[in-house]
């Protein structure tokens, strides 16, 4: 079945450092890909998405490019802030039907001042 | 606030008791989802409604779990005879074709079974 694999955390960075969180997926067909963020004590918020190969999703300085050839959707940010500290989830949804999401296990990011 | 609303946000219950969670989706979203999230894990799909019809259920949804969406608007998730392993956050989400099928989540309902 469909699955998502994220790099293990936790990740600890200093403010203004470069961030990469790796995500690869296994799916039949052409899924849509997502990054969700979960701040402490809160629910999930959509960060960005891409619906077809070579699409780049971007939001709040974060970017991820849908790479079909490597089945990857790595999250990047050029300069992280303390307020970016959260858990980041990569997810996919298969086309058609319920379009339910399949999530990775999440990567906890802590940014120190 | 027009987001997905869940109630209660926190529930502590004794093993063997029944609990019910309510979800109010974003207005006019015809799709509604329930997920379960345990500590250190990503959310896991439980069930999905399109309008009032429950169209998909995960094998994670044992016979102690039941979900309804009687009028195609709000939904309830009931857990009967709770077990300690049911302790988790229960997330509700909604979507529609009008929202580009993007799934929006509520803040979750934390369940602790003691």
Tab-separated table of C-alpha atoms in Angstrom:
chain	number	residue	atom	x	y	z
A	1	UNK	CA	0.000	0.000	0.000
A	2	UNK	CA	0.888	3.655	-0.049
A	3	UNK	CA	3.497	4.824	2.443
A	4	UNK	CA	5.620	7.827	3.382
A	5	UNK	CA	9.085	7.757	4.916
A	6	UNK	CA	10.530	10.823	6.636
A	7	UNK	CA	13.957	11.402	8.046
A	8	UNK	CA	14.188	10.574	11.710
A	9	UNK	CA	14.286	13.416	14.154
A	10	UNK	CA	14.665	15.304	16.249
A	11	UNK	CA	16.423	18.051	14.335
A	12	UNK	CA	17.999	20.910	16.262
A	13	UNK	CA	19.229	24.022	14.450
A	14	UNK	CA	20.370	27.491	15.293
A	15	UNK	CA	18.347	30.459	14.104
A	16	UNK	CA	19.058	31.392	10.451
A	17	UNK	CA	20.397	27.922	9.620
A	18	UNK	CA	19.349	26.042	6.480
A	19	UNK	CA	16.737	23.334	6.910
A	20	UNK	CA	16.167	20.153	4.932
A	21	UNK	CA	13.748	17.433	5.993
A	22	UNK	CA	13.791	14.454	3.660
A	23	UNK	CA	10.623	12.704	2.554
A	24	UNK	CA	10.180	9.816	0.135
A	25	UNK	CA	7.020	8.001	-0.787
A	26	UNK	CA	5.672	4.801	-2.277
A	27	UNK	CA	2.385	4.983	-4.114
A	28	UNK	CA	0.571	3.652	-7.110
A	29	UNK	CA	-0.410	6.211	-9.680
A	30	UNK	CA	0.230	9.895	-9.214
A	31	UNK	CA	-0.436	11.052	-5.662
A	32	UNK	CA	-0.652	14.595	-4.396
A	33	UNK	CA	2.011	15.450	-1.823
A	34	UNK	CA	1.753	17.615	1.265
A	35	UNK	CA	3.680	19.008	4.189
A	36	UNK	CA	1.708	19.641	7.348
A	37	UNK	CA	3.022	21.359	10.482
A	38	UNK	CA	1.920	20.777	14.060
A	39	UNK	CA	2.802	23.345	16.686
A	40	UNK	CA	2.831	22.256	20.339
A	41	UNK	CA	-0.659	21.512	21.624
A	42	UNK	CA	-2.310	22.255	18.300
A	43	UNK	CA	-3.772	20.366	15.381
A	44	UNK	CA	-2.255	19.991	11.937
A	45	UNK	CA	-1.949	22.922	9.582
A	46	UNK	CA	-1.308	22.604	5.879
A	47	UNK	CA	2.071	24.137	5.084
A	48	UNK	CA	2.320	23.473	1.348
A	49	UNK	CA	1.318	21.026	-1.331
A	50	UNK	CA	2.103	19.854	-4.857
A	51	UNK	CA	-0.265	17.937	-7.053
A	52	UNK	CA	1.879	16.833	-9.993
A	53	UNK	CA	5.456	16.051	-10.920
A	54	UNK	CA	7.888	18.988	-10.914
A	55	UNK	CA	5.409	21.215	-9.085
A	56	UNK	CA	6.968	23.314	-6.336
A	57	UNK	CA	4.898	24.090	-3.274
A	58	UNK	CA	5.913	27.081	-1.179
A	59	UNK	CA	4.670	28.953	1.869
A	60	UNK	CA	6.208	31.064	4.659
A	61	UNK	CA	9.700	30.605	3.194
A	62	UNK	CA	9.371	26.812	3.024
A	63	UNK	CA	9.614	25.000	-0.306
A	64	UNK	CA	9.290	21.446	-1.576
A	65	UNK	CA	9.466	20.077	-5.122
A	66	UNK	CA	7.562	17.001	-6.298
A	67	UNK	CA	10.232	14.702	-7.786
A	68	UNK	CA	8.620	11.740	-9.481
A	69	UNK	CA	11.895	10.200	-10.623
A	70	UNK	CA	13.187	9.965	-7.054
A	71	UNK	CA	9.735	9.702	-5.419
A	72	UNK	CA	10.696	12.498	-3.075
A	73	UNK	CA	9.257	15.705	-1.649
A	74	UNK	CA	11.972	17.180	0.555
A	75	UNK	CA	11.132	20.232	2.664
A	76	UNK	CA	13.606	23.138	2.671
A	77	UNK	CA	13.908	26.569	4.209
A	78	UNK	CA	16.838	28.880	3.748
A	79	UNK	CA	16.804	30.544	7.151
A	80	UNK	CA	14.820	29.081	10.046
A	81	UNK	CA	13.397	31.055	12.935
A	82	UNK	CA	12.632	30.092	16.521
A	83	UNK	CA	8.943	30.240	15.627
A	84	UNK	CA	9.448	27.402	13.119
A	85	UNK	CA	9.933	24.965	16.006
A	86	UNK	CA	7.254	22.333	15.474
A	87	UNK	CA	6.673	18.821	14.162
A	88	UNK	CA	6.579	18.497	10.385
A	89	UNK	CA	4.651	15.741	8.630
A	90	UNK	CA	4.989	14.664	5.032
A	91	UNK	CA	1.851	13.116	3.551
A	92	UNK	CA	0.362	11.855	0.314
A	93	UNK	CA	-3.109	11.346	-1.013
A	94	UNK	CA	-3.945	9.108	-3.896
A	95	UNK	CA	-6.042	10.491	-6.689
A	96	UNK	CA	-9.721	9.726	-6.695
A	97	UNK	CA	-11.872	8.057	-4.068
A	98	UNK	CA	-11.661	9.453	-0.553
A	99	UNK	CA	-8.312	11.159	-1.165
A	100	UNK	CA	-7.430	10.294	2.408
A	101	UNK	CA	-3.974	11.239	3.620
A	102	UNK	CA	-1.187	8.808	4.458
A	103	UNK	CA	1.336	10.410	6.806
A	104	UNK	CA	4.959	9.902	7.680
A	105	UNK	CA	5.936	9.642	11.337
A	106	UNK	CA	6.861	13.296	11.625
A	107	UNK	CA	10.100	15.162	12.248
A	108	UNK	CA	10.432	17.362	15.290
A	109	UNK	CA	12.341	20.584	14.633
A	110	UNK	CA	13.738	22.745	17.398
A	111	UNK	CA	15.288	26.081	16.493
A	112	UNK	CA	17.456	27.728	19.141
A	113	UNK	CA	18.095	31.494	19.275
B	1	UNK	CA	-13.961	30.992	13.366
B	2	UNK	CA	-14.912	28.920	10.353
B	3	UNK	CA	-12.371	26.130	10.848
B	4	UNK	CA	-12.958	22.540	11.900
B	5	UNK	CA	-14.191	22.447	15.484
B	6	UNK	CA	-13.822	19.519	17.876
B	7	UNK	CA	-15.285	18.913	21.309
B	8	UNK	CA	-14.190	18.124	23.936
B	9	UNK	CA	-10.553	19.080	23.554
B	10	UNK	CA	-9.510	16.853	26.421
B	11	UNK	CA	-11.162	13.838	27.997
B	12	UNK	CA	-9.961	11.633	30.832
B	13	UNK	CA	-11.973	8.495	31.351
B	14	UNK	CA	-11.737	5.258	33.266
B	15	UNK	CA	-11.124	2.039	31.422
B	16	UNK	CA	-14.378	0.425	30.375
B	17	UNK	CA	-16.319	3.673	30.042
B	18	UNK	CA	-17.771	4.978	26.786
B	19	UNK	CA	-16.686	8.305	25.296
B	20	UNK	CA	-18.004	10.377	22.433
B	21	UNK	CA	-16.269	13.082	20.446
B	22	UNK	CA	-17.986	15.621	18.233
B	23	UNK	CA	-16.672	17.282	15.095
B	24	UNK	CA	-18.128	20.244	13.243
B	25	UNK	CA	-16.496	20.515	9.812
B	26	UNK	CA	-15.960	23.619	7.775
B	27	UNK	CA	-19.315	24.765	6.495
B	28	UNK	CA	-20.239	23.227	3.138
B	29	UNK	CA	-17.410	20.680	3.234
B	30	UNK	CA	-19.009	17.420	2.154
B	31	UNK	CA	-16.080	15.177	3.099
B	32	UNK	CA	-15.250	14.425	6.713
B	33	UNK	CA	-12.405	12.306	8.088
B	34	UNK	CA	-11.387	10.909	11.459
B	35	UNK	CA	-7.757	10.168	12.256
B	36	UNK	CA	-5.971	8.910	15.356
B	37	UNK	CA	-2.560	10.141	16.441
B	38	UNK	CA	-0.434	8.610	19.187
B	39	UNK	CA	2.649	10.211	20.699
B	40	UNK	CA	5.573	10.338	18.314
B	41	UNK	CA	3.581	9.032	15.371
B	42	UNK	CA	1.859	10.518	12.378
B	43	UNK	CA	-1.931	10.541	12.162
B	44	UNK	CA	-3.550	7.287	11.042
B	45	UNK	CA	-6.731	7.227	9.004
B	46	UNK	CA	-9.787	5.804	10.738
B	47	UNK	CA	-12.819	6.568	8.611
B	48	UNK	CA	-14.273	8.828	5.924
B	49	UNK	CA	-17.713	10.254	5.158
B	50	UNK	CA	-19.001	11.835	2.025
B	51	UNK	CA	-22.111	13.717	3.099
B	52	UNK	CA	-23.902	11.319	5.466
B	53	UNK	CA	-22.514	8.129	3.922
B	54	UNK	CA	-19.598	6.373	5.610
B	55	UNK	CA	-17.640	5.207	2.582
B	56	UNK	CA	-14.415	3.881	4.026
B	57	UNK	CA	-13.266	2.418	7.337
B	58	UNK	CA	-9.760	1.447	8.344
B	59	UNK	CA	-9.110	-1.947	9.891
B	60	UNK	CA	-7.864	0.131	12.840
B	61	UNK	CA	-11.512	0.892	13.568
B	62	UNK	CA	-12.450	-2.019	15.789
B	63	UNK	CA	-16.054	-2.897	16.560
B	64	UNK	CA	-15.796	-0.785	19.729
B	65	UNK	CA	-15.541	2.299	17.551
B	66	UNK	CA	-18.489	3.801	15.723
B	67	UNK	CA	-18.751	7.013	13.752
B	68	UNK	CA	-21.824	8.764	12.440
B	69	UNK	CA	-22.665	11.799	10.404
B	70	UNK	CA	-26.443	11.734	10.482
B	71	UNK	CA	-27.303	14.847	8.505
B	72	UNK	CA	-24.140	15.235	6.529
B	73	UNK	CA	-22.951	18.059	8.764
B	74	UNK	CA	-21.407	17.328	12.187
B	75	UNK	CA	-20.010	13.924	13.073
B	76	UNK	CA	-19.570	11.904	16.238
B	77	UNK	CA	-16.981	9.273	17.073
B	78	UNK	CA	-17.917	6.944	19.923
B	79	UNK	CA	-15.567	4.548	21.635
B	80	UNK	CA	-17.223	1.879	23.758
B	81	UNK	CA	-15.565	0.001	26.619
B	82	UNK	CA	-12.425	2.104	26.393
B	83	UNK	CA	-9.016	0.489	26.821
B	84	UNK	CA	-5.712	2.075	27.773
B	85	UNK	CA	-4.528	1.546	24.222
B	86	UNK	CA	-7.232	3.937	23.032
B	87	UNK	CA	-5.350	6.843	24.621
B	88	UNK	CA	-4.497	9.125	21.714
B	89	UNK	CA	-5.473	12.327	19.996
B	90	UNK	CA	-8.487	11.979	17.731
B	91	UNK	CA	-8.349	14.369	14.823
B	92	UNK	CA	-11.227	15.387	12.630
B	93	UNK	CA	-10.742	16.909	9.200
B	94	UNK	CA	-12.867	18.055	6.303
B	95	UNK	CA	-12.560	18.899	2.653
B	96	UNK	CA	-14.513	19.530	-0.505
B	97	UNK	CA	-13.885	19.820	-4.208
B	98	UNK	CA	-14.558	23.545	-3.798
B	99	UNK	CA	-11.518	23.764	-1.499
B	100	UNK	CA	-9.401	21.952	-4.069
B	101	UNK	CA	-9.719	18.751	-2.043
B	102	UNK	CA	-7.280	20.160	0.509
B	103	UNK	CA	-7.920	18.521	3.878
B	104	UNK	CA	-8.231	20.888	6.838
B	105	UNK	CA	-7.784	19.588	10.377
B	106	UNK	CA	-9.294	20.514	13.693
B	107	UNK	CA	-7.230	20.916	16.838
B	108	UNK	CA	-7.979	17.406	17.997
B	109	UNK	CA	-9.522	15.747	21.024
B	110	UNK	CA	-7.079	14.237	23.503
B	111	UNK	CA	-8.263	11.043	25.150
B	112	UNK	CA	-6.578	9.605	28.229
B	113	UNK	CA	-7.832	6.276	29.506
B	114	UNK	CA	-6.795	5.526	33.089
